[in-house]
Coordinates of C-alpha atoms in Angstrom, one line a residue:
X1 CA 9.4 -8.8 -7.2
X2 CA 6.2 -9.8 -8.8
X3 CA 3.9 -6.8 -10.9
X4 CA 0.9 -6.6 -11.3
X5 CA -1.5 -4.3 -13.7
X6 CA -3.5 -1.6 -13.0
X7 CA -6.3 -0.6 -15.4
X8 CA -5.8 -2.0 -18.8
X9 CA -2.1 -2.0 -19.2
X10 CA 0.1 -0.3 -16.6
X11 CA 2.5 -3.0 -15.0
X12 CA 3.9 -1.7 -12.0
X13 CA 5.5 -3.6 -8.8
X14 CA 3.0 -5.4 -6.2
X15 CA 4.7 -3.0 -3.6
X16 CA 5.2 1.1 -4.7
X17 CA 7.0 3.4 -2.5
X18 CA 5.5 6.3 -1.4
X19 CA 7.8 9.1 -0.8
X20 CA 5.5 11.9 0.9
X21 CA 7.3 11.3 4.2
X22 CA 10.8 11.8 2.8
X23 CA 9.9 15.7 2.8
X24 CA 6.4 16.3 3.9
X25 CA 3.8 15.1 6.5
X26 CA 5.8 13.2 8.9
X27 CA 8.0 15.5 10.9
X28 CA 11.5 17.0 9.3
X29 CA 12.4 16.4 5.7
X30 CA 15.3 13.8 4.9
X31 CA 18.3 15.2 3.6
X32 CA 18.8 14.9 -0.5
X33 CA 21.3 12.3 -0.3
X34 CA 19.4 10.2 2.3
X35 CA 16.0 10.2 -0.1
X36 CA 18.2 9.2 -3.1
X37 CA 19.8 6.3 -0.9
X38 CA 16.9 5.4 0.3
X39 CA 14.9 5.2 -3.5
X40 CA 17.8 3.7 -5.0
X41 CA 17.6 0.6 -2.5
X42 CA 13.8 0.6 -3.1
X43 CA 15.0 0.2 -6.6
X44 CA 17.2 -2.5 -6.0
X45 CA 14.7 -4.3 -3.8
X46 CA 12.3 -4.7 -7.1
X47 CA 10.1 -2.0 -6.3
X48 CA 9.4 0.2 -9.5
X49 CA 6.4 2.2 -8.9
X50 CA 7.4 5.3 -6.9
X51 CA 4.4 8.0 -5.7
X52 CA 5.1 11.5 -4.9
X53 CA 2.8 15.0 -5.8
X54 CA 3.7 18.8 -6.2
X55 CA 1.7 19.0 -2.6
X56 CA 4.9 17.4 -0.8
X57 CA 6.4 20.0 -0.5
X58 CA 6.0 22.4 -3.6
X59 CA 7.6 20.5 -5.7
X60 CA 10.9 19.4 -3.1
X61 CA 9.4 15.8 -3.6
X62 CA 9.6 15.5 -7.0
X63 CA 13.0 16.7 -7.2
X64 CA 14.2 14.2 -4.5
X65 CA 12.6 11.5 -6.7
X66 CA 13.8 13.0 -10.2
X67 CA 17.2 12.8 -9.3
X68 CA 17.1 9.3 -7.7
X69 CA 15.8 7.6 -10.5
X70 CA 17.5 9.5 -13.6
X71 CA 19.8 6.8 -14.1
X72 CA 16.7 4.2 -14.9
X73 CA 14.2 6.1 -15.4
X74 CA 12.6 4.3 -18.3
X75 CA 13.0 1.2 -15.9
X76 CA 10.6 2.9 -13.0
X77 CA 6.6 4.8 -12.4
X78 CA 6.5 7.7 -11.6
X79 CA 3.0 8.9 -10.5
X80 CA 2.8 12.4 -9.7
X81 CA -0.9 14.9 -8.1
X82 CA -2.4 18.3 -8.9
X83 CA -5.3 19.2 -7.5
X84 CA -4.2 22.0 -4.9
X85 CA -3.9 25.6 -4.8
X86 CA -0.8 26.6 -5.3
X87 CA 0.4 23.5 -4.3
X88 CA -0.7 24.1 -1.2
X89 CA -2.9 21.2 0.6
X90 CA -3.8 24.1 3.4
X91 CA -4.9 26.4 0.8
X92 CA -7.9 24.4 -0.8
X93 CA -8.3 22.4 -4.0
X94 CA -7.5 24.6 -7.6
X95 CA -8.2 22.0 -10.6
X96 CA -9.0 24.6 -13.5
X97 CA -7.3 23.1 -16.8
X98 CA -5.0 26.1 -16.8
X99 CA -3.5 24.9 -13.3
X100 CA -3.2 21.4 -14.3
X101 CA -1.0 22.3 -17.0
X102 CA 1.1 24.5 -15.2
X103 CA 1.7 21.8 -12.7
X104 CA 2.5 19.3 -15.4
X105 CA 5.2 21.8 -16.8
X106 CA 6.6 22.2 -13.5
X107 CA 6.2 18.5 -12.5
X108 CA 8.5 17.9 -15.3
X109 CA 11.0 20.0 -14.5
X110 CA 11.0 18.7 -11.0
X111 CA 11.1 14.8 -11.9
X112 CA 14.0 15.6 -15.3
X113 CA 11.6 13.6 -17.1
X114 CA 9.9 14.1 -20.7
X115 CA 6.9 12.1 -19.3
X116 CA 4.9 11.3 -16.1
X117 CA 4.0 7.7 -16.4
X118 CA 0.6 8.1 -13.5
X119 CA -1.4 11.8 -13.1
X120 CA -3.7 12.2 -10.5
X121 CA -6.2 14.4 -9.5
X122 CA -5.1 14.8 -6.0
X123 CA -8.2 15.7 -4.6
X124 CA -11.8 16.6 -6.5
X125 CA -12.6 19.6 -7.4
X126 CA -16.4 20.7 -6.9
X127 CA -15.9 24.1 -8.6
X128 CA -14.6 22.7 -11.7
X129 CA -16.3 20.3 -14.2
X130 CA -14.9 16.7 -14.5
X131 CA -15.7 16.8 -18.0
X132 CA -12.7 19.3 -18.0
X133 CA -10.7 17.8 -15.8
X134 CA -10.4 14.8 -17.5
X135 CA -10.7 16.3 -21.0
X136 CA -7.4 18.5 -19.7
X137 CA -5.4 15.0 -19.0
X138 CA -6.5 13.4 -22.4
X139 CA -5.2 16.2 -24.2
X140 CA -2.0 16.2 -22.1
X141 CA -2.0 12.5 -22.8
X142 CA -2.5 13.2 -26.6
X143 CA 0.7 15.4 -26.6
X144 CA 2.4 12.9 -25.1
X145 CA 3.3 14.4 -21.3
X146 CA 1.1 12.4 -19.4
X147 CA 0.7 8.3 -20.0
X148 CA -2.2 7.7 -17.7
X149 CA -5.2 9.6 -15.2
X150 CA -5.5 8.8 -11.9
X151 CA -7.7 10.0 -9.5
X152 CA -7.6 10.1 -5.2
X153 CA -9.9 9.8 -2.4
X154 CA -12.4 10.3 -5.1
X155 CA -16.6 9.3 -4.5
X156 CA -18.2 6.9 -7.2
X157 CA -19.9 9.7 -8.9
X158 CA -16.8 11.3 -9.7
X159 CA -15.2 8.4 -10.9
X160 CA -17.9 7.3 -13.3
X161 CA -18.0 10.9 -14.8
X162 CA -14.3 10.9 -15.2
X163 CA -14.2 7.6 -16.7
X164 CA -16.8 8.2 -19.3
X165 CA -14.1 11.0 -20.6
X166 CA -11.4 9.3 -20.0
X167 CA -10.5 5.4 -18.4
X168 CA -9.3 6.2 -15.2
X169 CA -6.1 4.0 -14.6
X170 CA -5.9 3.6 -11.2
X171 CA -7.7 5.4 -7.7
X172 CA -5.2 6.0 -5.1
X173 CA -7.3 6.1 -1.2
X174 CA -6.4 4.8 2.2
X175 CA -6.7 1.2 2.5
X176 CA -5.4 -0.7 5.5
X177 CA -6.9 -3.4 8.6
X178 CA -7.2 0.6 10.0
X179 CA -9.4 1.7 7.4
X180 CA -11.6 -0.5 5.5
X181 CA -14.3 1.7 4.1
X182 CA -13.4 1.3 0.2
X183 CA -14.3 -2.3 0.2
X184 CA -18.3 -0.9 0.6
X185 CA -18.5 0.9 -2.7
X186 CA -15.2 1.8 -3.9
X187 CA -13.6 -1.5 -4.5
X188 CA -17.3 -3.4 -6.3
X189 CA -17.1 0.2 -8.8
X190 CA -13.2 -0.8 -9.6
X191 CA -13.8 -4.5 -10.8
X192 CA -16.7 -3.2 -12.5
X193 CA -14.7 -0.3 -14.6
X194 CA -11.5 -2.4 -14.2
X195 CA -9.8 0.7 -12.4
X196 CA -6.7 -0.4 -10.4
X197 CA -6.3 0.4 -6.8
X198 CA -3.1 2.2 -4.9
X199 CA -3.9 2.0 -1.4
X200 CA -1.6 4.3 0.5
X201 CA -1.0 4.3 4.3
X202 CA -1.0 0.8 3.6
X203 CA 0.0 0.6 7.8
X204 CA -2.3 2.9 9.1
X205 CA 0.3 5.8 9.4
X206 CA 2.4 3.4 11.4
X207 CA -0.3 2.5 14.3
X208 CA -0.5 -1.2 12.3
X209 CA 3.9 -1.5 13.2
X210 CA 3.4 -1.4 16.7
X211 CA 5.4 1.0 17.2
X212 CA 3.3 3.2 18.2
X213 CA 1.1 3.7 21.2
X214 CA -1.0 6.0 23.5
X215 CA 2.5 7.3 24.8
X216 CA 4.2 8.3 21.4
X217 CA 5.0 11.6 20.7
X218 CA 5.1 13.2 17.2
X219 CA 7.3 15.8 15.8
X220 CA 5.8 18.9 16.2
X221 CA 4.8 19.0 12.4
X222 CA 4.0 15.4 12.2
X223 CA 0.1 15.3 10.4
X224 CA -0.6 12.6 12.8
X225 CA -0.8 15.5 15.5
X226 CA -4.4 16.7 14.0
X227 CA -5.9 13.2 13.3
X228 CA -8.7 12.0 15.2
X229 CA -8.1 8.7 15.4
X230 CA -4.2 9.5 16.8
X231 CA -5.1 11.2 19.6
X232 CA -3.7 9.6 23.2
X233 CA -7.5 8.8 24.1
X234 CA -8.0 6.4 20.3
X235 CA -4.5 5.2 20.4
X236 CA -5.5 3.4 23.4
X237 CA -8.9 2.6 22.5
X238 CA -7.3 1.1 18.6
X239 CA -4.6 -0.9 20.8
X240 CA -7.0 -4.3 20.5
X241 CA -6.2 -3.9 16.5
X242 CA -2.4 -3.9 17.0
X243 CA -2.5 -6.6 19.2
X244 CA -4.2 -8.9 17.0
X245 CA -1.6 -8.1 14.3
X246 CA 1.4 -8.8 17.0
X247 CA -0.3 -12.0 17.5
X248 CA -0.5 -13.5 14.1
X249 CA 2.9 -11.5 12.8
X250 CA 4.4 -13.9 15.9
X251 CA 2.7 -17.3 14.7
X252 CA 4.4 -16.8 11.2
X253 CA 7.3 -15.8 12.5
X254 CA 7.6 -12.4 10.5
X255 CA 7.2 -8.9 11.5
X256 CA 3.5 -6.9 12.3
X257 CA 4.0 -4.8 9.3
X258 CA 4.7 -7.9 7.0
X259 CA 1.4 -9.0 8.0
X260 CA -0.6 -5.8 7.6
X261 CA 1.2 -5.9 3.7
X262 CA 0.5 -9.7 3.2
X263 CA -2.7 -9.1 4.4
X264 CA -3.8 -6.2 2.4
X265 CA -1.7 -7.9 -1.0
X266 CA -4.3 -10.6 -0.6
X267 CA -7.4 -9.2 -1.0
X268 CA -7.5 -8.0 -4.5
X269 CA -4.8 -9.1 -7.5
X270 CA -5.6 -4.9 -9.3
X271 CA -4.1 -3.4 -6.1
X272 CA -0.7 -2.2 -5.3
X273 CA -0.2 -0.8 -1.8
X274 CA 2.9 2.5 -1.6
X275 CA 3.6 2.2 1.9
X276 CA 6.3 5.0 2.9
X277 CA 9.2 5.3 5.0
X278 CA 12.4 7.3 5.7
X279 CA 14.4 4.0 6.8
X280 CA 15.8 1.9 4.8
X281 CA 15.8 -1.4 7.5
X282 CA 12.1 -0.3 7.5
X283 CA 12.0 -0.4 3.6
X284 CA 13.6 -3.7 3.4
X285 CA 11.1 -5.1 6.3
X286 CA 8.1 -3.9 3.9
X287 CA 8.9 -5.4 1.1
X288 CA 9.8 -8.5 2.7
X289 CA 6.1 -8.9 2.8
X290 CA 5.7 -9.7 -0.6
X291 CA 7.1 -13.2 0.6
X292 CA 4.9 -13.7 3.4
X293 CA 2.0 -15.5 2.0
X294 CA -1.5 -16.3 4.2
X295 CA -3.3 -19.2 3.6
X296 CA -7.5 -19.1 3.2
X297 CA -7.4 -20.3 6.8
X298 CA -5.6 -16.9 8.5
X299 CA -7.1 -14.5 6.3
X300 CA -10.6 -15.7 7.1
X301 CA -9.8 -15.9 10.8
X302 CA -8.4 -12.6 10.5
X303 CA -10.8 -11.2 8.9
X304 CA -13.3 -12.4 11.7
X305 CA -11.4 -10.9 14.2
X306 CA -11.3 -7.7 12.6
X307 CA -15.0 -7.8 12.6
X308 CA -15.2 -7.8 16.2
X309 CA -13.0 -5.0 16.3
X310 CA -14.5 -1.5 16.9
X311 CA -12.1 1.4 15.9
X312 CA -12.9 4.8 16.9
X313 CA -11.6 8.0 15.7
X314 CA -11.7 9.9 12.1
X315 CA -9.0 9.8 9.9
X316 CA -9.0 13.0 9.0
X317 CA -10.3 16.2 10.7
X318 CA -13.3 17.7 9.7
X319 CA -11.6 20.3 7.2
X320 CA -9.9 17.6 5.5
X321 CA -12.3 14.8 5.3
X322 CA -14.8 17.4 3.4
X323 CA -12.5 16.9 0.5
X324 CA -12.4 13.5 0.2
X325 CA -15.2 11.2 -1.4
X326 CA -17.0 13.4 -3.6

């Protein structure tokens, strides 16, 4: 598999994994020895950029992930969150320096690692300078237990202030054909601070697969169950969308999720999308998108088409999507 950088010098794999799902978000957690198998052929499939955060689960996450990849570690990313209290996403946001470093410590631990290669601020917090956020991480950077700050679903103001501290290495938001709102500020502020990009729910949660629709039913503590635009009513309304991507995944002759990947590879070389999943035919399927190239011709005609698409539905509740952006 091809890399690619993201800020000045962090070389990662065009395609990450992101292993939220394997305990947290998405119905039940996968047993230990199904994560591991399922990283390990991640691994073997090229990919060596591997996302996970003390919010999955307090820390269950990392622990899946620490043991997967101690055999090659040094050959592997790991990028690892704080940002929440306790760990908690329900709880609110908590990013006083004292909390960061505890969850460095214990991030650590979790991961059997001396080092985590990507930090990020999981979500901003308004109550706490970003002077001292970032000024926290460079300090953790300069005795050497953190290699690089990261920031997610983080405004332009924020960004700017943390980067004057400290260069931000890559922003981490939702990016799909299902979402496209960082390419109207967020993406012209990255070229211009040459901050990478890790665009998670790189398949809109699933909805870009097909395999979902306005008859699917989630497991009872799926996070899909309180987002807007997956209720019955916008699954319907959103079904235009997947139809589109059924229709040019069948002209190439490759699957709708290839085409969502290929598609979302193509539009900027600093990006690397960490689509997750707890199945490894679906795994391999992903990152057979990194093969799947679209010429000038299909991106601009899909790109048209997606113009005259109109989604409805939020992405997040209202609780949520307060957090996000500032």
């Amino acid at each position: 598999m091809k890399t690619r950088v993201l800020g000045k010098d962090l070389k990662v794999s065009e395609l990450g994994l992101g292993c939220m799902g394997l305990t947290f978000g998405y119905g039940p957690a996968v047993s230990e020895q199904d994560a591991i198998a399922l990283i390990h052929r991640a691994y073997d499939l090229g990919i060596t950029f591997f996302d996970t955060a003390e919010a999955y689960s307090q820390g269950l996450n990392e622990e899946f992930l620490g043991k997967a990849v101690k055999s090659f570690r040094n050959d592997v990313v790991i990028a690892t969150k704080f940002g929440f209290l306790d760990g908690d996403a329900s709880k609110g946001v908590d990013s006083r320096p004292e909390r960061i470093r505890t969850v460095v410590e214990n991030s650590l631990r979790y991961l059997q690692t001396d080092v985590i290669d990507l930090l990020y601020q999981h979500r901003v917090d308004p109550n706490v300078p970003m002077e001292d956020v970032a000024g926290t991480v460079k300090d953790l950077i300069a005795e050497g237990k953190v290699k690089h700050f990261g920031m997610s679903e983080a405004g332009v103001e924020s960004i700017r202030k943390a980067h004057a501290v400290l260069p931000v290495t890559a922003l981490q938001s939702e990016y799909s054909m299902f979402w496209r709102e960082p390419e109207n500020e967020i993406l012209p502020l990255l070229e211009e601070l040459e901050i990478g990009f890790v665009p998670f729910s790189p398949l809109g949660k699933g909805f870009l697969t097909g395999a979902i629709n306005a008859e699917t039913k989630f497991a009872e503590n799926d996070f899909r169950n309180i987002v807007p635009r997956f209720s019955e009513e916008n699954r319907r309304a959103n079904q235009q969308l997947v139809e589109l991507v059924q229709t040019i995944a069948s002209e190439n002759n490759v699957s709708p999720a290839q085409i969502a990947l290929s598609w979302l590879l193509a539009q900027k070389p600093y990006l690397s999308p960490i689509p997750g999943t707890t199945k490894i035919h679906r795994l391999e399927e992903n990152v057979g998108a990194v093969n799947v190239s679209l010429s000038t011709e299909e991106l601009n005609k899909i790109n048209t088409a997606l113009e005259e698409i109109k989604l409805v539905g939020d992405r997040y509740p209202a609780n949520f999507q307060a957090r996000v952006g500032k």
